[in-house]
GROMACS .gro file of C-alpha atoms in nm:
model
  318
    1MET     CA    1  -0.038   0.599  -4.512
    2ALA     CA    2   0.132   0.491  -4.188
    3GLY     CA    3   0.153   0.851  -4.061
    4PHE     CA    4  -0.219   0.887  -4.132
    5ALA     CA    5  -0.316   0.605  -3.897
    6ALA     CA    6  -0.132   0.772  -3.608
    7SER     CA    7  -0.394   1.049  -3.572
    8PRO     CA    8  -0.718   0.916  -3.417
    9ALA     CA    9  -1.002   0.929  -3.669
   10LEU     CA   10  -1.304   1.129  -3.557
   11ALA     CA   11  -1.624   0.929  -3.556
   12TRP     CA   12  -1.788   1.197  -3.772
   13GLU     CA   13  -1.718   1.552  -3.879
   14PRO     CA   14  -1.878   1.791  -4.128
   15THR     CA   15  -1.774   1.740  -4.490
   16LYS     CA   16  -1.919   2.070  -4.619
   17PRO     CA   17  -2.014   2.412  -4.474
   18VAL     CA   18  -2.272   2.402  -4.194
   19GLU     CA   19  -2.580   2.626  -4.207
   20PHE     CA   20  -2.643   2.794  -3.871
   21VAL     CA   21  -3.014   2.888  -3.861
   22ILE     CA   22  -3.117   3.186  -3.645
   23PRO     CA   23  -3.497   3.182  -3.593
   24ALA     CA   24  -3.498   3.555  -3.511
   25GLY     CA   25  -3.412   3.885  -3.676
   26PRO     CA   26  -3.072   4.058  -3.698
   27GLY     CA   27  -2.938   4.236  -3.389
   28GLY     CA   28  -3.139   4.055  -3.121
   29GLY     CA   29  -3.000   3.829  -2.849
   30ALA     CA   30  -3.008   3.506  -3.056
   31ASP     CA   31  -2.848   3.676  -3.357
   32GLN     CA   32  -2.572   3.832  -3.144
   33MET     CA   33  -2.497   3.498  -2.980
   34ALA     CA   34  -2.493   3.302  -3.308
   35ARG     CA   35  -2.256   3.546  -3.476
   36MET     CA   36  -2.034   3.551  -3.168
   37ILE     CA   37  -2.016   3.168  -3.184
   38GLN     CA   38  -1.932   3.177  -3.554
   39GLY     CA   39  -1.650   3.426  -3.482
   40ILE     CA   40  -1.509   3.211  -3.199
   41ILE     CA   41  -1.514   2.894  -3.411
   42SER     CA   42  -1.348   3.063  -3.705
   43LYS     CA   43  -1.085   3.253  -3.500
   44ASN     CA   44  -0.985   2.945  -3.300
   45ASN     CA   45  -1.007   2.701  -3.595
   46LEU     CA   46  -1.246   2.476  -3.404
   47MET     CA   47  -1.402   2.339  -3.726
   48LYS     CA   48  -1.248   2.247  -4.060
   49GLN     CA   49  -1.562   2.356  -4.242
   50SER     CA   50  -1.719   2.700  -4.217
   51LEU     CA   51  -2.029   2.785  -4.016
   52ILE     CA   52  -2.273   3.012  -4.202
   53PRO     CA   53  -2.534   3.207  -3.997
   54VAL     CA   54  -2.869   3.253  -4.175
   55ASN     CA   55  -3.160   3.456  -4.025
   56LYS     CA   56  -3.500   3.291  -4.075
   57SER     CA   57  -3.728   3.497  -3.853
   58ALA     CA   58  -4.066   3.483  -4.031
   59GLY     CA   59  -4.364   3.367  -3.826
   60ALA     CA   60  -4.199   3.444  -3.488
   61GLY     CA   61  -3.917   3.203  -3.578
   62ALA     CA   62  -4.142   2.930  -3.723
   63GLU     CA   63  -3.964   2.962  -4.060
   64GLY     CA   64  -3.630   2.870  -3.902
   65PHE     CA   65  -3.763   2.580  -3.694
   66LEU     CA   66  -3.961   2.431  -3.985
   67SER     CA   67  -3.654   2.444  -4.211
   68VAL     CA   68  -3.467   2.232  -3.953
   69LYS     CA   69  -3.761   1.994  -3.904
   70GLU     CA   70  -3.774   1.941  -4.283
   71ALA     CA   71  -3.398   1.873  -4.315
   72LYS     CA   72  -3.433   1.520  -4.177
   73GLY     CA   73  -3.101   1.340  -4.133
   74ASP     CA   74  -2.893   1.643  -4.245
   75PRO     CA   75  -2.601   1.695  -4.003
   76HIS     CA   76  -2.488   2.008  -4.190
   77LYS     CA   77  -2.765   2.221  -4.041
   78ILE     CA   78  -2.795   2.341  -3.681
   79VAL     CA   79  -3.023   2.600  -3.519
   80ILE     CA   80  -2.982   2.828  -3.220
   81SER     CA   81  -3.300   2.825  -3.016
   82LEU     CA   82  -3.459   3.054  -2.767
   83SER     CA   83  -3.782   2.997  -2.578
   84ASN     CA   84  -3.987   3.073  -2.893
   85LEU     CA   85  -3.915   2.704  -2.947
   86PHE     CA   86  -4.205   2.647  -2.705
   87THR     CA   87  -4.413   2.963  -2.752
   88THR     CA   88  -4.431   2.999  -3.131
   89PRO     CA   89  -4.614   2.667  -3.200
   90LEU     CA   90  -4.860   2.740  -2.917
   91ALA     CA   91  -4.927   3.100  -3.024
   92THR     CA   92  -4.947   3.037  -3.399
   93GLY     CA   93  -5.070   2.679  -3.429
   94VAL     CA   94  -4.779   2.608  -3.669
   95PRO     CA   95  -4.723   2.228  -3.688
   96PHE     CA   96  -4.397   2.212  -3.498
   97SER     CA   97  -4.272   2.083  -3.163
   98TYR     CA   98  -3.924   2.089  -3.009
   99LYS     CA   99  -3.949   1.708  -3.029
  100ASP     CA  100  -3.929   1.745  -3.410
  101MET     CA  101  -3.559   1.830  -3.372
  102THR     CA  102  -3.259   1.663  -3.209
  103PRO     CA  103  -3.136   1.845  -2.894
  104VAL     CA  104  -2.761   1.909  -2.889
  105ALA     CA  105  -2.687   2.135  -2.591
  106MET     CA  106  -2.803   2.419  -2.369
  107LEU     CA  107  -2.535   2.690  -2.400
  108ALA     CA  108  -2.672   2.926  -2.135
  109LEU     CA  109  -2.988   3.070  -1.989
  110ASP     CA  110  -3.066   3.433  -2.060
  111GLN     CA  111  -3.192   3.657  -1.785
  112PHE     CA  112  -3.472   3.912  -1.786
  113VAL     CA  113  -3.453   4.232  -1.585
  114LEU     CA  114  -3.733   4.471  -1.489
  115TRP     CA  115  -3.612   4.812  -1.611
  116THR     CA  116  -3.751   5.159  -1.537
  117ASN     CA  117  -3.641   5.505  -1.649
  118ALA     CA  118  -3.372   5.639  -1.412
  119ASP     CA  119  -3.541   5.983  -1.398
  120LYS     CA  120  -3.851   5.832  -1.236
  121PRO     CA  121  -3.869   5.825  -0.855
  122TYR     CA  122  -3.899   5.444  -0.815
  123LYS     CA  123  -3.597   5.324  -0.618
  124THR     CA  124  -3.713   4.960  -0.602
  125ALA     CA  125  -3.924   4.718  -0.804
  126LYS     CA  126  -4.179   4.715  -0.521
  127GLU     CA  127  -4.214   5.096  -0.533
  128TYR     CA  128  -4.273   5.073  -0.908
  129ILE     CA  129  -4.529   4.790  -0.879
  130ASP     CA  130  -4.707   4.974  -0.594
  131ALA     CA  131  -4.730   5.286  -0.815
  132ALA     CA  132  -4.868   5.079  -1.106
  133LYS     CA  133  -5.124   4.924  -0.869
  134ALA     CA  134  -5.226   5.260  -0.724
  135ALA     CA  135  -5.272   5.407  -1.074
  136GLY     CA  136  -5.521   5.132  -1.154
  137PRO     CA  137  -5.544   4.885  -1.446
  138ASN     CA  138  -5.401   4.976  -1.788
  139LYS     CA  139  -5.244   5.305  -1.683
  140PHE     CA  140  -4.878   5.197  -1.695
  141LYS     CA  141  -4.713   5.075  -2.017
  142MET     CA  142  -4.480   4.772  -2.023
  143GLY     CA  143  -4.264   4.747  -2.336
  144GLY     CA  144  -4.135   4.420  -2.475
  145THR     CA  145  -4.023   4.236  -2.787
  146GLY     CA  146  -4.303   4.074  -2.986
  147SER     CA  147  -4.651   3.955  -2.894
  148LYS     CA  148  -4.732   3.631  -2.710
  149GLN     CA  149  -4.358   3.569  -2.671
  150GLU     CA  150  -4.132   3.566  -2.365
  151ASP     CA  151  -4.157   3.937  -2.275
  152GLN     CA  152  -4.536   3.933  -2.276
  153ILE     CA  153  -4.547   3.601  -2.088
  154ILE     CA  154  -4.332   3.752  -1.810
  155THR     CA  155  -4.555   4.061  -1.804
  156VAL     CA  156  -4.864   3.843  -1.752
  157ALA     CA  157  -4.684   3.634  -1.485
  158LEU     CA  158  -4.582   3.959  -1.311
  159GLU     CA  159  -4.941   4.087  -1.325
  160LYS     CA  160  -5.073   3.761  -1.177
  161ALA     CA  161  -4.813   3.761  -0.898
  162THR     CA  162  -4.865   4.126  -0.799
  163GLY     CA  163  -5.227   4.210  -0.891
  164THR     CA  164  -5.126   4.479  -1.143
  165LYS     CA  165  -5.245   4.526  -1.500
  166PHE     CA  166  -5.020   4.685  -1.763
  167ILE     CA  167  -5.078   4.793  -2.120
  168TYR     CA  168  -4.828   4.570  -2.303
  169VAL     CA  169  -4.661   4.749  -2.596
  170PRO     CA  170  -4.478   4.519  -2.841
  171PHE     CA  171  -4.171   4.635  -3.037
  172LYS     CA  172  -3.961   4.465  -3.306
  173GLY     CA  173  -3.648   4.414  -3.095
  174GLY     CA  174  -3.489   4.465  -2.755
  175GLY     CA  175  -3.286   4.762  -2.881
  176ASP     CA  176  -3.606   4.951  -2.973
  177VAL     CA  177  -3.757   4.873  -2.632
  178ALA     CA  178  -3.461   5.027  -2.445
  179VAL     CA  179  -3.476   5.343  -2.659
  180GLN     CA  180  -3.853   5.380  -2.600
  181LEU     CA  181  -3.799   5.346  -2.223
  182VAL     CA  182  -3.523   5.609  -2.222
  183GLY     CA  183  -3.761   5.840  -2.414
  184ASN     CA  184  -4.038   5.783  -2.155
  185HIS     CA  185  -4.277   5.642  -2.419
  186ILE     CA  186  -4.326   5.338  -2.190
  187ASP     CA  187  -4.298   5.306  -1.811
  188SER     CA  188  -4.097   4.983  -1.783
  189SER     CA  189  -3.959   4.690  -1.980
  190VAL     CA  190  -3.845   4.331  -1.924
  191ASN     CA  191  -3.538   4.337  -2.151
  192ASN     CA  192  -3.247   4.092  -2.140
  193PRO     CA  193  -2.935   4.245  -1.979
  194ILE     CA  194  -2.745   4.266  -2.309
  195GLU     CA  195  -3.030   4.466  -2.468
  196ALA     CA  196  -3.030   4.750  -2.212
  197VAL     CA  197  -2.677   4.747  -2.069
  198ALA     CA  198  -2.563   5.053  -2.272
  199GLN     CA  199  -2.851   5.267  -2.142
  200TRP     CA  200  -2.794   5.138  -1.786
  201ARG     CA  201  -2.423   5.222  -1.807
  202ALA     CA  202  -2.515   5.571  -1.933
  203GLY     CA  203  -2.736   5.626  -1.627
  204LYS     CA  204  -3.059   5.644  -1.832
  205LEU     CA  205  -3.223   5.326  -1.702
  206ARG     CA  206  -3.255   5.160  -1.361
  207ALA     CA  207  -3.221   4.782  -1.323
  208GLN     CA  208  -3.489   4.705  -1.063
  209CYS     CA  209  -3.474   4.326  -1.028
  210VAL     CA  210  -3.381   4.005  -1.212
  211PHE     CA  211  -3.645   3.738  -1.281
  212ASP     CA  212  -3.439   3.447  -1.145
  213ASP     CA  213  -3.419   3.264  -0.814
  214THR     CA  214  -3.057   3.372  -0.757
  215ARG     CA  215  -2.872   3.697  -0.825
  216MET     CA  216  -2.648   3.727  -1.131
  217PRO     CA  217  -2.292   3.632  -1.025
  218TYR     CA  218  -2.103   3.911  -1.207
  219LYS     CA  219  -1.942   4.154  -0.963
  220GLU     CA  220  -1.758   4.388  -1.196
  221LYS     CA  221  -1.914   4.738  -1.183
  222ILE     CA  222  -2.111   4.828  -1.497
  223THR     CA  223  -2.235   5.165  -1.372
  224PRO     CA  224  -2.027   5.377  -1.132
  225THR     CA  225  -2.210   5.217  -0.838
  226GLN     CA  226  -2.358   4.886  -0.954
  227SER     CA  227  -2.260   4.546  -1.087
  228TRP     CA  228  -2.508   4.287  -1.219
  229ASN     CA  229  -2.467   4.115  -0.881
  230ASP     CA  230  -2.605   4.426  -0.707
  231VAL     CA  231  -2.939   4.385  -0.885
  232PRO     CA  232  -3.172   4.199  -0.645
  233THR     CA  233  -3.390   3.908  -0.752
  234CYS     CA  234  -3.755   4.008  -0.801
  235LYS     CA  235  -3.847   3.769  -0.516
  236GLU     CA  236  -3.607   3.947  -0.277
  237VAL     CA  237  -3.789   4.277  -0.332
  238GLY     CA  238  -4.140   4.140  -0.295
  239VAL     CA  239  -4.221   4.086  -0.665
  240PRO     CA  240  -4.233   3.705  -0.675
  241THR     CA  241  -4.180   3.618  -1.043
  242ASP     CA  242  -3.902   3.424  -1.215
  243TYR     CA  243  -3.835   3.327  -1.577
  244VAL     CA  244  -3.515   3.237  -1.764
  245MET     CA  245  -3.483   3.187  -2.140
  246LEU     CA  246  -3.311   2.906  -2.323
  247ARG     CA  247  -3.014   2.963  -2.549
  248GLY     CA  248  -2.951   2.619  -2.699
  249ILE     CA  249  -2.850   2.426  -3.010
  250PHE     CA  250  -3.058   2.170  -3.200
  251MET     CA  251  -3.012   1.958  -3.514
  252PRO     CA  252  -3.265   1.814  -3.758
  253PRO     CA  253  -3.444   1.488  -3.672
  254GLY     CA  254  -3.291   1.157  -3.777
  255VAL     CA  255  -2.922   1.243  -3.727
  256THR     CA  256  -2.683   0.990  -3.568
  257GLN     CA  257  -2.546   0.996  -3.213
  258ASP     CA  258  -2.192   1.040  -3.356
  259GLN     CA  259  -2.308   1.355  -3.534
  260VAL     CA  260  -2.469   1.492  -3.218
  261ASN     CA  261  -2.153   1.411  -3.020
  262TYR     CA  262  -1.943   1.608  -3.269
  263TYR     CA  263  -2.145   1.926  -3.199
  264VAL     CA  264  -2.161   1.869  -2.820
  265ASP     CA  265  -1.781   1.848  -2.827
  266LEU     CA  266  -1.755   2.157  -3.051
  267PHE     CA  267  -1.971   2.368  -2.818
  268LYS     CA  268  -1.776   2.251  -2.512
  269LYS     CA  269  -1.469   2.397  -2.686
  270VAL     CA  270  -1.657   2.720  -2.767
  271ILE     CA  271  -1.765   2.782  -2.407
  272ALA     CA  272  -1.409   2.725  -2.281
  273THR     CA  273  -1.273   3.024  -2.479
  274PRO     CA  274  -1.199   3.362  -2.319
  275GLU     CA  275  -1.416   3.535  -2.584
  276TRP     CA  276  -1.720   3.331  -2.478
  277LYS     CA  277  -1.653   3.396  -2.107
  278LYS     CA  278  -1.636   3.771  -2.175
  279PHE     CA  279  -1.961   3.758  -2.379
  280MET     CA  280  -2.132   3.572  -2.092
  281ALA     CA  281  -2.015   3.830  -1.836
  282ASP     CA  282  -2.108   4.131  -2.054
  283GLY     CA  283  -2.458   3.993  -2.108
  284ALA     CA  284  -2.493   3.867  -1.748
  285PHE     CA  285  -2.595   3.519  -1.864
  286ASN     CA  286  -2.673   3.227  -1.635
  287GLN     CA  287  -2.393   2.990  -1.746
  288THR     CA  288  -2.565   2.653  -1.736
  289PHE     CA  289  -2.444   2.399  -1.994
  290MET     CA  290  -2.643   2.079  -2.050
  291SER     CA  291  -2.656   1.798  -2.303
  292GLY     CA  292  -2.792   1.443  -2.325
  293LYS     CA  293  -3.061   1.318  -2.085
  294GLU     CA  294  -3.023   1.616  -1.849
  295PHE     CA  295  -3.106   1.857  -2.135
  296ASP     CA  296  -3.398   1.637  -2.252
  297LYS     CA  297  -3.545   1.647  -1.901
  298TRP     CA  298  -3.508   2.026  -1.882
  299LEU     CA  299  -3.681   2.065  -2.222
  300ASP     CA  300  -3.977   1.851  -2.117
  301ALA     CA  301  -4.021   2.045  -1.792
  302ASN     CA  302  -3.996   2.382  -1.969
  303ALA     CA  303  -4.235   2.282  -2.247
  304ALA     CA  304  -4.493   2.201  -1.977
  305LEU     CA  305  -4.420   2.531  -1.796
  306HIS     CA  306  -4.463   2.735  -2.117
  307LYS     CA  307  -4.787   2.559  -2.199
  308GLN     CA  308  -4.920   2.648  -1.854
  309LEU     CA  309  -4.801   3.012  -1.879
  310MET     CA  310  -4.945   3.049  -2.231
  311GLN     CA  311  -5.277   2.896  -2.120
  312GLU     CA  312  -5.299   3.128  -1.820
  313ALA     CA  313  -5.226   3.426  -2.043
  314GLY     CA  314  -5.484   3.318  -2.302
  315PHE     CA  315  -5.217   3.312  -2.574
  316ILE     CA  316  -5.282   2.967  -2.724
  317ALA     CA  317  -5.403   2.970  -3.085
  318LYS     CA  318  -5.763   2.854  -3.117
   0.00000   0.00000   0.00000
């Protein structure tokens, strides 16, 4: 037993496989990120137990969040969250709040880009918005994922900031949205970078502006002429709107600080790997990591922001 005592005992670690809940469907941003994380953990042996991704997308993600809320005190269940953490309870009236779970860490913030079809004459976001304005209300179609979720919230915020009015067309996932825009079935979209990068690279779509207060830092060329860093912020081009989406990890309520610390430490190891860094660059993510009080403060501020945006848009369930 003497040799045993020489290795420092961890305060806590999983004693059986960990269920990794994805409150969204297969193939979307959250699903891609969760499966990427599982691959990194398994390839680099960062956990003794296995991590098992499970999609629970019903009710705009409510199914996944409620399953975590109900697993009180169970440290063998974690969930990847996006901003539907805030929007789903407001839009559906489902009895759930982000405060019903234990925050672990923010892994990154996902960007949104205003995309148009490359064959159209709009060289800038302002030209596109001016054309939408000139056409009059409900003449231009904005495609997005889901109803009363992030894409539609940004559309409403964009309308309020610029005095335009779009017909919002919801699709099942970001992949569908990009295909519809290439086919000219819609006039624009507010997809995440990772969801439209293939069509941008192929010269089918134009990245007009990013909804953030700073440009994306990635300078490697994606198209023959442009990197993510070449895409201006929407503010820079006279379309004053910004919105970033959470990609974070939560645990059920009632877990111990030692158990939370185990996962904070695990995710710090994940984000230090070259595979994660490549995934962040490919998807043009805003690489902000947060845990503890800093993350709690961010969550409170963003819950308030989403409530205000949802109220303004008239999306709150009666």
